[in-house]
CSV table of N, CA, C and O in Angstrom, one decimal:
chain,number,residue,atom,x,y,z
Y,663,MET,N,0.9,-1.2,-0.1
Y,663,MET,CA,0.4,0.1,0.1
Y,663,MET,C,1.1,1.2,-0.2
Y,663,MET,O,1.8,1.7,0.9
Y,664,VAL,N,0.7,2.1,-0.8
Y,664,VAL,CA,1.1,3.4,-1.0
Y,664,VAL,C,0.4,4.2,0.2
Y,664,VAL,O,-1.0,5.0,-0.4
Y,665,ALA,N,1.0,4.6,0.8
Y,665,ALA,CA,0.3,5.8,1.6
Y,665,ALA,C,1.0,7.3,1.7
Y,665,ALA,O,0.3,8.2,2.0
Y,666,VAL,N,1.9,6.9,1.0
Y,666,VAL,CA,2.8,8.7,0.9
Y,666,VAL,C,3.2,9.1,0.5
Y,666,VAL,O,4.0,8.3,-0.7
Y,667,VAL,N,3.2,10.3,-0.9
Y,667,VAL,CA,3.3,10.2,-2.7
Y,667,VAL,C,4.6,10.9,-2.5
Y,667,VAL,O,3.7,12.9,-2.0
Y,668,ALA,N,5.8,11.5,-2.9
Y,668,ALA,CA,6.2,12.5,-2.7
Y,668,ALA,C,7.5,12.7,-4.0
Y,668,ALA,O,7.8,11.9,-4.4
Y,669,CYS,N,6.9,14.0,-4.7
Y,669,CYS,CA,7.4,14.6,-5.6
Y,669,CYS,C,8.8,15.6,-5.2
Y,669,CYS,O,8.9,16.5,-5.0
Y,670,GLU,N,10.4,15.2,-4.9
Y,670,GLU,CA,11.1,15.3,-4.6
Y,670,GLU,C,12.1,17.0,-4.8
Y,670,GLU,O,12.4,18.0,-4.6
Y,671,LEU,N,11.7,16.6,-6.5
Y,671,LEU,CA,12.1,18.0,-8.1
Y,671,LEU,C,11.0,19.3,-7.0
Y,671,LEU,O,11.8,20.0,-7.3
Y,672,LEU,N,9.8,19.1,-7.1
Y,672,LEU,CA,9.4,19.9,-6.9
Y,672,LEU,C,9.2,20.2,-5.5
Y,672,LEU,O,8.1,21.6,-4.8
Y,673,ASN,N,9.3,19.6,-4.3
Y,673,ASN,CA,9.1,20.1,-2.9
Y,673,ASN,C,7.9,19.5,-2.7
Y,673,ASN,O,7.0,20.2,-1.8
Y,674,PHE,N,6.9,18.4,-3.3
Y,674,PHE,CA,5.9,18.3,-3.2
Y,674,PHE,C,5.5,16.7,-2.3
Y,674,PHE,O,5.6,16.1,-2.9
Y,675,TYR,N,4.3,16.9,-1.4
Y,675,TYR,CA,4.4,15.8,-0.6
Y,675,TYR,C,3.4,15.7,-0.1
Y,675,TYR,O,2.0,16.8,-0.4
Y,676,VAL,N,2.2,14.8,-0.5
Y,676,VAL,CA,1.0,14.7,0.2
Y,676,VAL,C,0.6,13.1,0.4
Y,676,VAL,O,1.4,11.7,0.1
Y,677,ASP,N,0.3,13.8,1.5
Y,677,ASP,CA,-0.3,12.2,2.8
Y,677,ASP,C,-1.5,11.7,2.4
Y,677,ASP,O,-2.9,12.3,2.7
Y,678,ILE,N,-1.8,11.1,2.3
Y,678,ILE,CA,-3.2,9.9,1.7
Y,678,ILE,C,-3.7,9.2,2.6
Y,678,ILE,O,-4.8,7.8,2.2
Y,679,THR,N,-3.3,9.0,3.7
Y,679,THR,CA,-3.8,8.4,4.6
Y,679,THR,C,-4.7,8.8,5.2
Y,679,THR,O,-4.8,9.9,5.3
Y,680,ALA,N,-5.8,7.8,5.9
Y,680,ALA,CA,-6.9,8.7,6.8
Y,680,ALA,C,-7.0,9.5,7.2
Y,680,ALA,O,-7.4,10.4,7.6
Y,681,ASN,N,-6.0,9.2,8.7
Y,681,ASN,CA,-5.8,10.2,9.7
Y,681,ASN,C,-4.5,11.1,9.7
Y,681,ASN,O,-4.3,11.6,10.0
Y,682,LYS,N,-3.7,11.4,8.1
Y,682,LYS,CA,-3.0,11.9,7.7
Y,682,LYS,C,-1.7,12.0,8.9
Y,682,LYS,O,-1.3,12.7,9.5
Y,683,LEU,N,-1.2,10.3,8.7
Y,683,LEU,CA,-0.1,9.6,9.9
Y,683,LEU,C,1.0,10.6,9.4
Y,683,LEU,O,2.0,10.6,10.2
Y,684,PHE,N,1.4,10.9,8.7
Y,684,PHE,CA,2.9,11.9,8.3
Y,684,PHE,C,2.5,12.9,7.4
Y,684,PHE,O,3.2,13.2,6.7
Y,685,THR,N,1.5,13.6,8.5
Y,685,THR,CA,1.4,15.1,8.0
Y,685,THR,C,2.0,15.6,9.3
Y,685,THR,O,0.6,15.2,10.4
Y,686,ILE,N,2.6,17.0,9.4
Y,686,ILE,CA,2.2,17.6,10.9
Y,686,ILE,C,1.3,18.8,10.7
Y,686,ILE,O,1.1,18.9,10.4
Y,687,SER,N,0.4,18.7,12.3
Y,687,SER,CA,-0.6,19.3,12.5
Y,687,SER,C,-0.9,20.0,12.6
Y,687,SER,O,0.9,21.3,12.5
Y,688,ASP,N,-0.6,21.1,12.4
Y,688,ASP,CA,-1.4,23.2,12.4
Y,688,ASP,C,-0.7,23.2,13.8
Y,688,ASP,O,0.1,24.5,14.2
Y,689,ALA,N,-0.9,22.9,14.8
Y,689,ALA,CA,0.0,23.4,16.0
Y,689,ALA,C,1.4,23.1,16.1
Y,689,ALA,O,1.9,23.5,16.3
Y,690,THR,N,1.3,21.2,15.7
Y,690,THR,CA,3.1,21.1,15.2
Y,690,THR,C,3.5,22.2,14.1
Y,690,THR,O,4.9,22.9,15.0
Y,691,LYS,N,2.8,22.7,13.3
Y,691,LYS,CA,3.7,23.8,12.7
Y,691,LYS,C,4.5,25.4,13.2
Y,691,LYS,O,5.0,25.5,13.0
Y,692,GLY,N,2.6,25.9,14.0
Y,692,GLY,CA,2.4,26.6,15.0
Y,692,GLY,C,4.3,27.0,16.0
Y,692,GLY,O,4.7,27.7,16.4
Y,693,VAL,N,4.7,25.4,16.4
Y,693,VAL,CA,5.5,25.7,17.5
Y,693,VAL,C,6.8,25.9,16.9
Y,693,VAL,O,7.7,26.4,16.9
Y,694,VAL,N,7.0,24.5,15.4
Y,694,VAL,CA,8.5,24.9,14.6
Y,694,VAL,C,8.7,26.0,14.5
Y,694,VAL,O,9.6,26.7,14.3
Y,695,GLU,N,7.1,26.7,13.4
Y,695,GLU,CA,7.8,28.4,13.2
Y,695,GLU,C,8.3,29.5,14.2
Y,695,GLU,O,8.3,30.4,13.8
Y,696,SER,N,7.3,28.8,15.4
Y,696,SER,CA,7.4,29.8,16.9
Y,696,SER,C,9.3,29.5,16.6
Y,696,SER,O,9.8,30.7,18.0
Y,697,LEU,N,10.0,29.0,16.5
Y,697,LEU,CA,11.6,28.8,17.0
Y,697,LEU,C,12.3,29.8,16.5
Y,697,LEU,O,12.6,30.1,15.5
Y,698,LYS,N,13.1,30.1,17.4
Y,698,LYS,CA,14.1,31.3,17.3
Y,698,LYS,C,15.6,30.9,17.2
Y,698,LYS,O,16.1,31.6,16.8
Y,699,ASP,N,15.6,29.6,17.7
Y,699,ASP,CA,17.2,29.6,17.1
Y,699,ASP,C,17.1,28.3,16.2
Y,699,ASP,O,16.6,27.3,16.6
Y,700,ASP,N,18.9,28.0,16.3
Y,700,ASP,CA,18.9,27.0,15.1
Y,700,ASP,C,18.5,25.5,16.3
Y,700,ASP,O,19.0,25.9,17.2
Y,701,VAL,N,18.1,24.3,15.5
Y,701,VAL,CA,17.9,23.1,15.9
Y,701,VAL,C,18.9,21.6,15.0
Y,701,VAL,O,18.1,21.9,14.0
Y,702,GLY,N,19.2,21.0,15.8
Y,702,GLY,CA,19.6,20.1,14.8
Y,702,GLY,C,19.4,19.4,15.1
Y,702,GLY,O,19.2,18.5,16.0
Y,703,ILE,N,18.7,17.9,13.9
Y,703,ILE,CA,18.4,17.1,14.8
Y,703,ILE,C,19.0,16.0,13.8
Y,703,ILE,O,19.0,16.2,12.7
Y,704,TYR,N,18.9,15.1,14.4
Y,704,TYR,CA,20.2,14.2,13.6
Y,704,TYR,C,19.7,12.8,13.9
Y,704,TYR,O,18.9,12.1,14.9
Y,705,GLY,N,19.6,12.5,12.3
Y,705,GLY,CA,19.1,10.5,12.8
Y,705,GLY,C,20.5,9.1,12.6
Y,705,GLY,O,21.2,9.7,11.7
Y,706,MET,N,20.3,9.0,13.9
Y,706,MET,CA,21.3,7.9,14.0
Y,706,MET,C,20.5,7.0,13.5
Y,706,MET,O,20.1,6.0,14.2
Y,707,PHE,N,21.8,6.4,12.2
Y,707,PHE,CA,21.6,4.5,12.4
Y,707,PHE,C,23.1,4.2,11.8
Y,707,PHE,O,24.1,4.7,11.1
Y,708,GLN,N,22.9,2.7,11.7
Y,708,GLN,CA,24.0,2.0,11.1
Y,708,GLN,C,24.5,1.6,9.9
Y,708,GLN,O,23.0,1.7,9.4
Y,709,THR,N,25.3,2.0,9.5
Y,709,THR,CA,25.4,1.2,8.4
Y,709,THR,C,25.1,-0.5,7.6
Y,709,THR,O,24.9,-0.7,9.0
Y,710,GLY,N,24.4,-0.3,6.7
Y,710,GLY,CA,23.0,-1.1,5.9
Y,710,GLY,C,22.2,-1.4,6.0
Y,710,GLY,O,21.8,-2.1,6.0
Y,711,THR,N,21.7,-0.9,7.3
Y,711,THR,CA,20.0,-1.0,7.6
Y,711,THR,C,19.1,-0.6,7.1
Y,711,THR,O,18.2,-1.2,6.6
Y,712,GLU,N,19.7,-0.3,6.1
Y,712,GLU,CA,18.7,0.3,4.3
Y,712,GLU,C,18.5,-0.9,3.8
Y,712,GLU,O,17.5,-1.5,3.2
Y,713,GLN,N,19.0,-2.7,4.0
Y,713,GLN,CA,18.9,-3.0,3.6
Y,713,GLN,C,17.8,-4.1,4.2
Y,713,GLN,O,17.1,-4.8,3.5
Y,714,TYR,N,17.5,-3.6,5.2
Y,714,TYR,CA,16.2,-4.2,5.4
Y,714,TYR,C,14.8,-3.7,5.6
Y,714,TYR,O,14.8,-2.3,5.8
Y,715,GLU,N,13.7,-3.7,4.8
Y,715,GLU,CA,12.5,-3.1,4.5
Y,715,GLU,C,11.9,-1.9,6.0
Y,715,GLU,O,11.4,-1.5,5.5
Y,716,TYR,N,12.5,-3.1,6.8
Y,716,TYR,CA,11.7,-2.6,8.2
Y,716,TYR,C,12.3,-1.0,8.3
Y,716,TYR,O,11.9,-0.4,8.6
Y,717,TYR,N,13.6,-0.7,8.3
Y,717,TYR,CA,14.2,-0.7,8.9
Y,717,TYR,C,14.3,0.8,7.4
Y,717,TYR,O,14.5,2.1,8.0
Y,718,ALA,N,14.5,1.1,6.3
Y,718,ALA,CA,14.3,1.5,5.3
Y,718,ALA,C,12.8,2.3,5.3
Y,718,ALA,O,13.0,3.8,5.0
Y,719,ASP,N,12.0,1.1,5.7
Y,719,ASP,CA,10.4,2.6,5.9
Y,719,ASP,C,10.5,3.3,6.6
Y,719,ASP,O,10.0,4.6,6.7
Y,720,TYR,N,11.7,2.9,7.6
Y,720,TYR,CA,11.7,3.8,8.5
Y,720,TYR,C,12.3,5.3,9.0
Y,720,TYR,O,12.0,6.2,9.6
Y,721,ILE,N,13.3,4.9,8.5
Y,721,ILE,CA,14.5,6.4,8.1
Y,721,ILE,C,13.6,6.8,6.9
Y,721,ILE,O,14.2,7.7,7.3
Y,722,SER,N,12.9,6.8,6.1
Y,722,SER,CA,12.8,8.0,5.0
Y,722,SER,C,11.6,8.0,5.8
Y,722,SER,O,11.5,9.1,5.9
Y,723,MET,N,10.6,7.3,6.1
Y,723,MET,CA,9.5,8.3,7.8
Y,723,MET,C,10.3,9.4,8.3
Y,723,MET,O,9.6,10.1,8.5
Y,724,VAL,N,11.0,8.8,9.2
Y,724,VAL,CA,11.5,10.3,10.1
Y,724,VAL,C,12.1,11.5,8.8
Y,724,VAL,O,11.8,12.2,9.4
Y,725,GLN,N,12.7,10.6,7.8
Y,725,GLN,CA,13.4,11.7,6.9
Y,725,GLN,C,12.4,12.8,6.6
Y,725,GLN,O,12.9,14.6,6.7
Y,726,LYS,N,11.2,12.2,6.2
Y,726,LYS,CA,10.2,12.6,5.3
Y,726,LYS,C,9.9,14.0,6.5
Y,726,LYS,O,9.2,15.5,5.6
Y,727,LEU,N,9.2,13.2,7.7
Y,727,LEU,CA,8.8,14.5,8.4
Y,727,LEU,C,9.7,14.9,8.9
Y,727,LEU,O,9.5,17.1,9.2
Y,728,VAL,N,11.4,14.7,9.0
Y,728,VAL,CA,11.9,16.0,9.4
Y,728,VAL,C,12.0,17.1,8.3
Y,728,VAL,O,12.7,18.5,8.7
Y,729,GLU,N,12.1,17.0,7.2
Y,729,GLU,CA,12.1,17.8,6.0
Y,729,GLU,C,10.5,18.4,6.3
Y,729,GLU,O,11.3,19.7,5.4
Y,730,GLN,N,9.6,18.0,7.2
Y,730,GLN,CA,8.5,19.1,6.6
Y,730,GLN,C,8.7,20.2,7.7
Y,730,GLN,O,8.2,21.6,7.2
Y,731,TYR,N,9.3,19.6,9.1
Y,731,TYR,CA,9.9,20.9,9.8
Y,731,TYR,C,10.3,21.7,9.0
Y,731,TYR,O,10.1,23.0,9.5
Y,732,ALA,N,11.5,21.3,8.3
Y,732,ALA,CA,12.7,22.1,7.4
Y,732,ALA,C,12.1,23.0,7.0
Y,732,ALA,O,12.7,24.1,6.3
Y,733,ASN,N,10.9,22.7,6.4
Y,733,ASN,CA,10.8,23.3,5.1
Y,733,ASN,C,9.3,24.8,5.5
Y,733,ASN,O,8.9,25.3,5.2
Y,734,VAL,N,9.5,24.1,6.9
Y,734,VAL,CA,7.8,25.4,7.7
Y,734,VAL,C,9.3,26.1,8.8
Y,734,VAL,O,9.0,27.9,8.3
Y,735,CYS,N,10.4,26.1,8.3
Y,735,CYS,CA,11.1,26.9,9.7
Y,735,CYS,C,12.9,26.4,9.0
Y,735,CYS,O,12.6,25.7,8.8
Y,736,SER,N,12.9,27.4,9.2
Y,736,SER,CA,14.7,27.4,8.4
Y,736,SER,C,15.4,27.3,9.5
Y,736,SER,O,16.4,27.3,9.4
Y,737,HIS,N,15.3,27.9,11.4
Y,737,HIS,CA,16.4,26.9,12.1
Y,737,HIS,C,16.8,25.6,12.3
Y,737,HIS,O,17.2,25.1,13.3
Y,738,ILE,N,15.9,25.0,11.4
Y,738,ILE,CA,15.8,23.5,11.7
Y,738,ILE,C,16.9,23.0,10.6
Y,738,ILE,O,16.3,23.3,9.3
Y,739,GLU,N,17.6,21.9,11.1
Y,739,GLU,CA,18.5,21.0,10.2
Y,739,GLU,C,18.5,19.6,10.8
Y,739,GLU,O,18.7,19.2,11.6
Y,740,TYR,N,19.0,18.6,9.3
Y,740,TYR,CA,18.6,17.5,10.2
Y,740,TYR,C,20.4,16.7,9.0
Y,740,TYR,O,20.5,17.3,7.8
Y,741,LYS,N,21.1,15.9,10.2
Y,741,LYS,CA,21.7,15.5,9.2
Y,741,LYS,C,21.5,13.7,9.4
Y,741,LYS,O,21.1,13.6,10.6
Y,742,THR,N,21.8,12.8,9.1
Y,742,THR,CA,22.2,10.8,9.1
Y,742,THR,C,23.8,11.2,9.5
Y,742,THR,O,24.3,11.4,9.2
Y,743,ILE,N,23.8,10.2,10.3
Y,743,ILE,CA,24.6,9.9,10.9
Y,743,ILE,C,24.7,8.3,11.1
Y,743,ILE,O,24.3,8.2,11.2
Y,744,ASP,N,25.7,7.9,10.2
Y,744,ASP,CA,26.4,6.9,10.1
Y,744,ASP,C,27.0,6.7,11.7
Y,744,ASP,O,28.0,6.5,12.4
Y,745,THR,N,26.0,5.5,12.5
Y,745,THR,CA,26.4,5.3,14.1
Y,745,THR,C,28.0,4.4,13.9
Y,745,THR,O,28.9,4.8,14.8
Y,746,LEU,N,28.4,3.3,13.0
Y,746,LEU,CA,29.7,2.6,12.6
Y,746,LEU,C,30.6,3.6,12.4
Y,746,LEU,O,31.7,3.4,12.7
Y,747,LYS,N,30.7,4.9,11.6
Y,747,LYS,CA,31.6,5.6,11.2
Y,747,LYS,C,32.0,6.7,12.1
Y,747,LYS,O,32.6,7.3,11.6
Y,748,ASN,N,31.1,7.3,13.1
Y,748,ASN,CA,31.0,7.8,13.6
Y,748,ASN,C,30.5,8.0,14.9
Y,748,ASN,O,29.8,8.9,15.9
Y,749,PRO,N,31.3,6.5,15.8
Y,749,PRO,CA,31.4,6.5,16.7
Y,749,PRO,C,31.5,7.3,18.1
Y,749,PRO,O,30.1,7.9,19.5
Y,750,ASP,N,32.2,8.6,17.9
Y,750,ASP,CA,32.6,9.5,18.5
Y,750,ASP,C,31.5,10.4,19.0
Y,750,ASP,O,31.3,10.8,19.9
Y,751,PHE,N,31.0,10.9,17.7
Y,751,PHE,CA,29.5,11.3,17.1
Y,751,PHE,C,28.7,10.7,18.1
Y,751,PHE,O,27.9,11.4,19.2
Y,752,VAL,N,28.3,9.7,19.0
Y,752,VAL,CA,27.4,9.2,19.4
Y,752,VAL,C,27.4,8.5,20.4
Y,752,VAL,O,26.5,9.5,21.7
Y,753,LYS,N,29.4,8.7,20.9
Y,753,LYS,CA,29.4,8.1,22.2
Y,753,LYS,C,28.5,10.0,23.1
Y,753,LYS,O,28.5,10.2,24.2
Y,754,GLN,N,28.9,11.1,23.1
Y,754,GLN,CA,28.5,12.1,23.2
Y,754,GLN,C,26.9,12.5,24.0
Y,754,GLN,O,26.5,13.0,24.4
Y,755,TYR,N,26.3,11.5,22.8
Y,755,TYR,CA,24.4,11.4,23.8
Y,755,TYR,C,24.2,9.7,24.4
Y,755,TYR,O,23.1,9.7,24.6
Y,756,ILE,N,25.2,9.1,25.0
Y,756,ILE,CA,25.3,8.2,25.0
Y,756,ILE,C,25.5,8.5,26.9
Y,756,ILE,O,26.3,8.9,27.0
Y,757,SER,N,24.4,8.0,27.7
Y,757,SER,CA,25.0,8.6,29.2
Y,757,SER,C,25.1,7.2,29.9
Y,757,SER,O,24.7,5.9,29.4
Y,758,GLU,N,26.2,7.4,31.0
Y,758,GLU,CA,27.0,5.7,31.5
Y,758,GLU,C,26.3,5.6,32.6
Y,758,GLU,O,26.4,4.6,33.5
Y,759,ASP,N,25.1,6.1,33.0
Y,759,ASP,CA,24.2,6.1,34.6
Y,759,ASP,C,23.3,4.4,34.0
Y,759,ASP,O,23.1,4.3,33.5
């Protein structure tokens, strides 16, 4: 079942799910639009996880959601981090507790 149709070249996005599962709400847009400071969002995934259908769908869903945030507010930046190639980056977000 195709739930999301996207045309990246035109920055065109259509969510055809019954409950708009892949679309940010007007309330969320309001919060995102009010951001005054830069916000970095990192998608941390391991090399090769794209080969598994479940993870590929998840990664794509996260990227499309964050792209919607970034389209609403220029203060949002999204980066995908390969956790195997960048273990030091990941360590700064791991608690020793």
